[in-house]
mmCIF file of C-alpha atoms in Angstrom:
data_model
loop_
_atom_site.group_PDB
_atom_site.id
_atom_site.type_symbol
_atom_site.label_atom_id
_atom_site.label_comp_id
_atom_site.label_asym_id
_atom_site.label_seq_id
_atom_site.Cartn_x
_atom_site.Cartn_y
_atom_site.Cartn_z
ATOM 1 C CA MET F 23 6.621 -27.263 22.172
ATOM 2 C CA SER F 24 9.148 -24.789 23.500
ATOM 3 C CA LEU F 25 8.118 -22.126 25.957
ATOM 4 C CA LYS F 26 10.376 -19.238 26.841
ATOM 5 C CA PHE F 27 9.983 -17.491 30.202
ATOM 6 C CA PRO F 28 9.212 -14.757 30.643
ATOM 7 C CA HIS F 29 7.254 -14.796 27.392
ATOM 8 C CA PRO F 30 7.674 -11.336 25.789
ATOM 9 C CA ASP F 31 4.048 -11.141 24.645
ATOM 10 C CA PRO F 32 1.705 -14.005 25.534
ATOM 11 C CA LEU F 33 -0.945 -12.542 23.237
ATOM 12 C CA LEU F 34 1.293 -13.248 20.256
ATOM 13 C CA ASP F 35 2.020 -16.845 21.233
ATOM 14 C CA GLU F 36 1.326 -18.925 18.146
ATOM 15 C CA GLU F 37 2.222 -22.265 19.722
ATOM 16 C CA GLY F 38 -1.246 -22.815 21.187
ATOM 17 C CA VAL F 39 -0.257 -22.591 24.829
ATOM 18 C CA ALA F 40 -3.234 -23.441 27.054
ATOM 19 C CA GLY F 41 -4.840 -20.274 28.357
ATOM 20 C CA ALA F 42 -3.163 -18.033 25.803
ATOM 21 C CA MET F 43 -5.363 -15.449 24.130
ATOM 22 C CA THR F 44 -4.880 -13.977 20.699
ATOM 23 C CA ARG F 45 -5.265 -10.334 19.733
ATOM 24 C CA HIS F 46 -7.647 -11.238 16.904
ATOM 25 C CA TYR F 47 -11.056 -12.550 17.953
ATOM 26 C CA PRO F 48 -10.185 -12.452 21.656
ATOM 27 C CA ASN F 49 -12.507 -13.874 24.306
ATOM 28 C CA ARG F 50 -12.325 -10.649 26.346
ATOM 29 C CA PRO F 51 -11.022 -7.072 25.996
ATOM 30 C CA ILE F 52 -7.258 -6.629 26.111
ATOM 31 C CA ILE F 53 -5.912 -3.959 28.454
ATOM 32 C CA GLY F 54 -3.374 -1.667 26.849
ATOM 33 C CA VAL F 55 -1.468 1.336 28.151
ATOM 34 C CA LEU F 56 -0.452 4.512 26.350
ATOM 35 C CA GLY F 57 2.525 6.469 27.680
ATOM 36 C CA VAL F 58 1.799 10.188 27.341
ATOM 37 C CA VAL F 59 5.272 11.488 28.144
ATOM 38 C CA ARG F 60 5.613 15.171 29.014
ATOM 39 C CA ARG F 61 8.945 16.962 28.786
ATOM 40 C CA ALA F 62 9.441 20.743 28.837
ATOM 41 C CA GLU F 63 5.885 21.587 27.708
ATOM 42 C CA ARG F 64 5.996 19.031 24.885
ATOM 43 C CA VAL F 65 4.633 15.510 24.477
ATOM 44 C CA LEU F 66 6.334 12.557 22.814
ATOM 45 C CA LEU F 67 4.659 11.133 19.719
ATOM 46 C CA VAL F 68 5.882 8.205 17.645
ATOM 47 C CA GLN F 69 5.006 7.368 14.065
ATOM 48 C CA ARG F 70 3.727 3.791 13.884
ATOM 49 C CA ALA F 71 5.655 1.300 11.763
ATOM 50 C CA ARG F 72 3.332 -1.668 12.377
ATOM 51 C CA ALA F 73 -0.302 -2.403 11.603
ATOM 52 C CA PRO F 74 -2.754 -1.136 12.400
ATOM 53 C CA SER F 75 -2.417 2.534 11.522
ATOM 54 C CA VAL F 76 1.035 2.438 9.885
ATOM 55 C CA GLY F 77 2.315 5.987 9.418
ATOM 56 C CA LYS F 78 -0.008 7.541 12.006
ATOM 57 C CA TRP F 79 1.388 9.444 14.973
ATOM 58 C CA GLY F 80 0.411 8.471 18.501
ATOM 59 C CA PHE F 81 1.684 7.494 21.912
ATOM 60 C CA PRO F 82 4.025 4.587 22.613
ATOM 61 C CA GLY F 83 2.586 1.794 24.691
ATOM 62 C CA GLY F 84 1.564 -1.809 24.784
ATOM 63 C CA VAL F 85 -0.279 -4.541 26.633
ATOM 64 C CA GLN F 86 -0.424 -4.770 30.400
ATOM 65 C CA GLU F 87 0.994 -8.038 31.724
ATOM 66 C CA LEU F 88 -0.585 -10.211 34.402
ATOM 67 C CA GLY F 89 0.395 -9.018 37.890
ATOM 68 C CA GLU F 90 1.660 -5.679 36.599
ATOM 69 C CA THR F 91 0.174 -2.359 37.676
ATOM 70 C CA ILE F 92 -0.854 0.139 35.027
ATOM 71 C CA PHE F 93 1.957 2.507 36.032
ATOM 72 C CA ALA F 94 4.522 -0.312 35.947
ATOM 73 C CA ALA F 95 3.255 -1.332 32.486
ATOM 74 C CA VAL F 96 3.705 2.222 31.177
ATOM 75 C CA ALA F 97 7.222 2.508 32.598
ATOM 76 C CA ARG F 98 8.198 -0.901 31.131
ATOM 77 C CA GLU F 99 6.704 -0.248 27.697
ATOM 78 C CA LEU F 100 8.402 3.147 27.434
ATOM 79 C CA ARG F 101 11.726 1.666 28.503
ATOM 80 C CA GLU F 102 11.379 -1.120 25.906
ATOM 81 C CA GLU F 103 10.116 1.015 23.020
ATOM 82 C CA THR F 104 11.956 4.303 23.567
ATOM 83 C CA ARG F 105 14.691 3.669 26.167
ATOM 84 C CA LEU F 106 13.284 6.511 28.300
ATOM 85 C CA GLU F 107 12.985 6.443 32.061
ATOM 86 C CA VAL F 108 9.703 8.043 33.122
ATOM 87 C CA GLU F 109 7.612 8.606 36.213
ATOM 88 C CA PRO F 110 3.938 7.740 35.638
ATOM 89 C CA VAL F 111 1.858 10.253 37.574
ATOM 90 C CA ALA F 112 -1.821 10.086 36.589
ATOM 91 C CA VAL F 113 -4.405 8.370 34.453
ATOM 92 C CA LEU F 114 -5.625 10.908 31.892
ATOM 93 C CA THR F 115 -8.432 8.979 30.210
ATOM 94 C CA THR F 116 -9.467 5.615 28.835
ATOM 95 C CA LEU F 117 -10.352 4.678 25.275
ATOM 96 C CA ASP F 118 -12.343 1.784 23.837
ATOM 97 C CA VAL F 119 -10.946 0.564 20.518
ATOM 98 C CA ILE F 120 -13.225 -2.082 19.032
ATOM 99 C CA ASP F 121 -12.993 -3.401 15.474
ATOM 100 C CA ARG F 122 -15.640 -5.684 13.993
ATOM 101 C CA ASP F 123 -15.417 -7.857 10.907
ATOM 102 C CA GLU F 124 -17.951 -7.892 8.067
ATOM 103 C CA ASP F 125 -20.121 -10.348 10.022
ATOM 104 C CA GLY F 126 -20.209 -8.076 13.060
ATOM 105 C CA ARG F 127 -17.925 -10.288 15.159
ATOM 106 C CA VAL F 128 -15.414 -8.510 17.360
ATOM 107 C CA ARG F 129 -12.046 -8.799 15.599
ATOM 108 C CA THR F 130 -10.096 -6.743 18.165
ATOM 109 C CA HIS F 131 -11.111 -5.082 21.418
ATOM 110 C CA TYR F 132 -8.721 -2.955 23.432
ATOM 111 C CA ALA F 133 -9.378 -0.944 26.572
ATOM 112 C CA LEU F 134 -6.573 1.627 26.412
ATOM 113 C CA ILE F 135 -5.497 3.585 29.471
ATOM 114 C CA ALA F 136 -3.688 6.841 28.695
ATOM 115 C CA VAL F 137 -1.208 7.579 31.487
ATOM 116 C CA LEU F 138 0.586 10.887 31.968
ATOM 117 C CA ALA F 139 4.279 10.227 32.582
ATOM 118 C CA GLU F 140 6.986 12.774 33.315
ATOM 119 C CA TRP F 141 10.285 12.322 31.471
ATOM 120 C CA ARG F 142 13.096 11.652 33.949
ATOM 121 C CA SER F 143 16.108 10.591 31.876
ATOM 122 C CA GLY F 144 17.326 9.199 28.602
ATOM 123 C CA GLU F 145 17.062 10.139 24.970
ATOM 124 C CA VAL F 146 14.629 8.457 22.627
ATOM 125 C CA LYS F 147 15.898 5.478 20.671
ATOM 126 C CA ILE F 148 12.951 3.995 18.830
ATOM 127 C CA ASP F 149 12.626 0.285 18.145
ATOM 128 C CA ASP F 150 11.095 -1.422 15.116
ATOM 129 C CA GLU F 151 7.565 -0.459 16.197
ATOM 130 C CA ALA F 152 8.104 3.142 15.094
ATOM 131 C CA HIS F 153 9.377 4.932 11.985
ATOM 132 C CA ASP F 154 10.020 8.273 13.668
ATOM 133 C CA PHE F 155 9.438 10.292 16.839
ATOM 134 C CA ASP F 156 9.469 13.864 18.071
ATOM 135 C CA TRP F 157 8.425 16.041 20.989
ATOM 136 C CA PHE F 158 5.450 18.239 20.046
ATOM 137 C CA THR F 159 3.097 20.915 21.235
ATOM 138 C CA VAL F 160 -0.517 20.649 20.074
ATOM 139 C CA ALA F 161 -0.007 23.722 17.865
ATOM 140 C CA GLU F 162 2.944 22.042 16.115
ATOM 141 C CA VAL F 163 0.939 18.877 15.425
ATOM 142 C CA GLU F 164 -1.925 20.929 14.021
ATOM 143 C CA ALA F 165 0.335 23.246 11.960
ATOM 144 C CA ARG F 166 2.129 20.295 10.391
ATOM 145 C CA GLN F 167 -1.183 18.490 9.866
ATOM 146 C CA LEU F 168 0.334 15.283 11.168
ATOM 147 C CA PRO F 169 -1.794 12.197 10.590
ATOM 148 C CA THR F 170 -2.519 11.288 14.205
ATOM 149 C CA LEU F 171 -4.425 8.466 15.787
ATOM 150 C CA PRO F 172 -7.901 9.411 17.060
ATOM 151 C CA SER F 173 -7.885 11.424 20.292
ATOM 152 C CA ALA F 174 -4.115 12.146 20.151
ATOM 153 C CA THR F 175 -4.402 15.939 20.250
ATOM 154 C CA ARG F 176 -7.206 15.812 22.839
ATOM 155 C CA ILE F 177 -5.018 13.660 25.100
ATOM 156 C CA MET F 178 -1.998 15.904 24.449
ATOM 157 C CA LYS F 179 -4.058 18.897 25.621
ATOM 158 C CA MET F 180 -4.960 16.999 28.822
ATOM 159 C CA ALA F 181 -1.291 16.228 29.449
ATOM 160 C CA LEU F 182 -0.072 19.761 28.819
ATOM 161 C CA THR F 183 -2.721 21.469 30.976
ATOM 162 C CA ARG F 184 -2.545 19.108 33.947
ATOM 163 C CA SER F 185 -0.431 20.360 36.823
#
């Protein structure tokens, strides 16, 4: 068995490493972070390219790593997924995302922490996790009737009204 350090995503390890947890049928909730990036009265949204919710617009983010603060996780995920440098400034809200199978067993369970982050530098270069991106106001999202992930416009409103 080969093990690469640091492992880019221990939750995706398919080699059966002792102590590893999978995203499907986990033994506990997985902590994820959403980077709600604000720049000039707009918020960054990305269009998902991977399951679940392919084609839906939402916030970039990912899984918090062991020993990493929530703010550090947001900064790292945004750097990896968008190449942006941001300053995380506040937790906006938390979301429970729980999916059950036909037998009622928990298939996935995420506790997502939406973090307001101010854009500091860089231009977006999306990776293979996204089809597209743009900076939006809530009115633009609603006028274009973008298919967004649940709570996206509510969280955008929080980000754009917070001082």
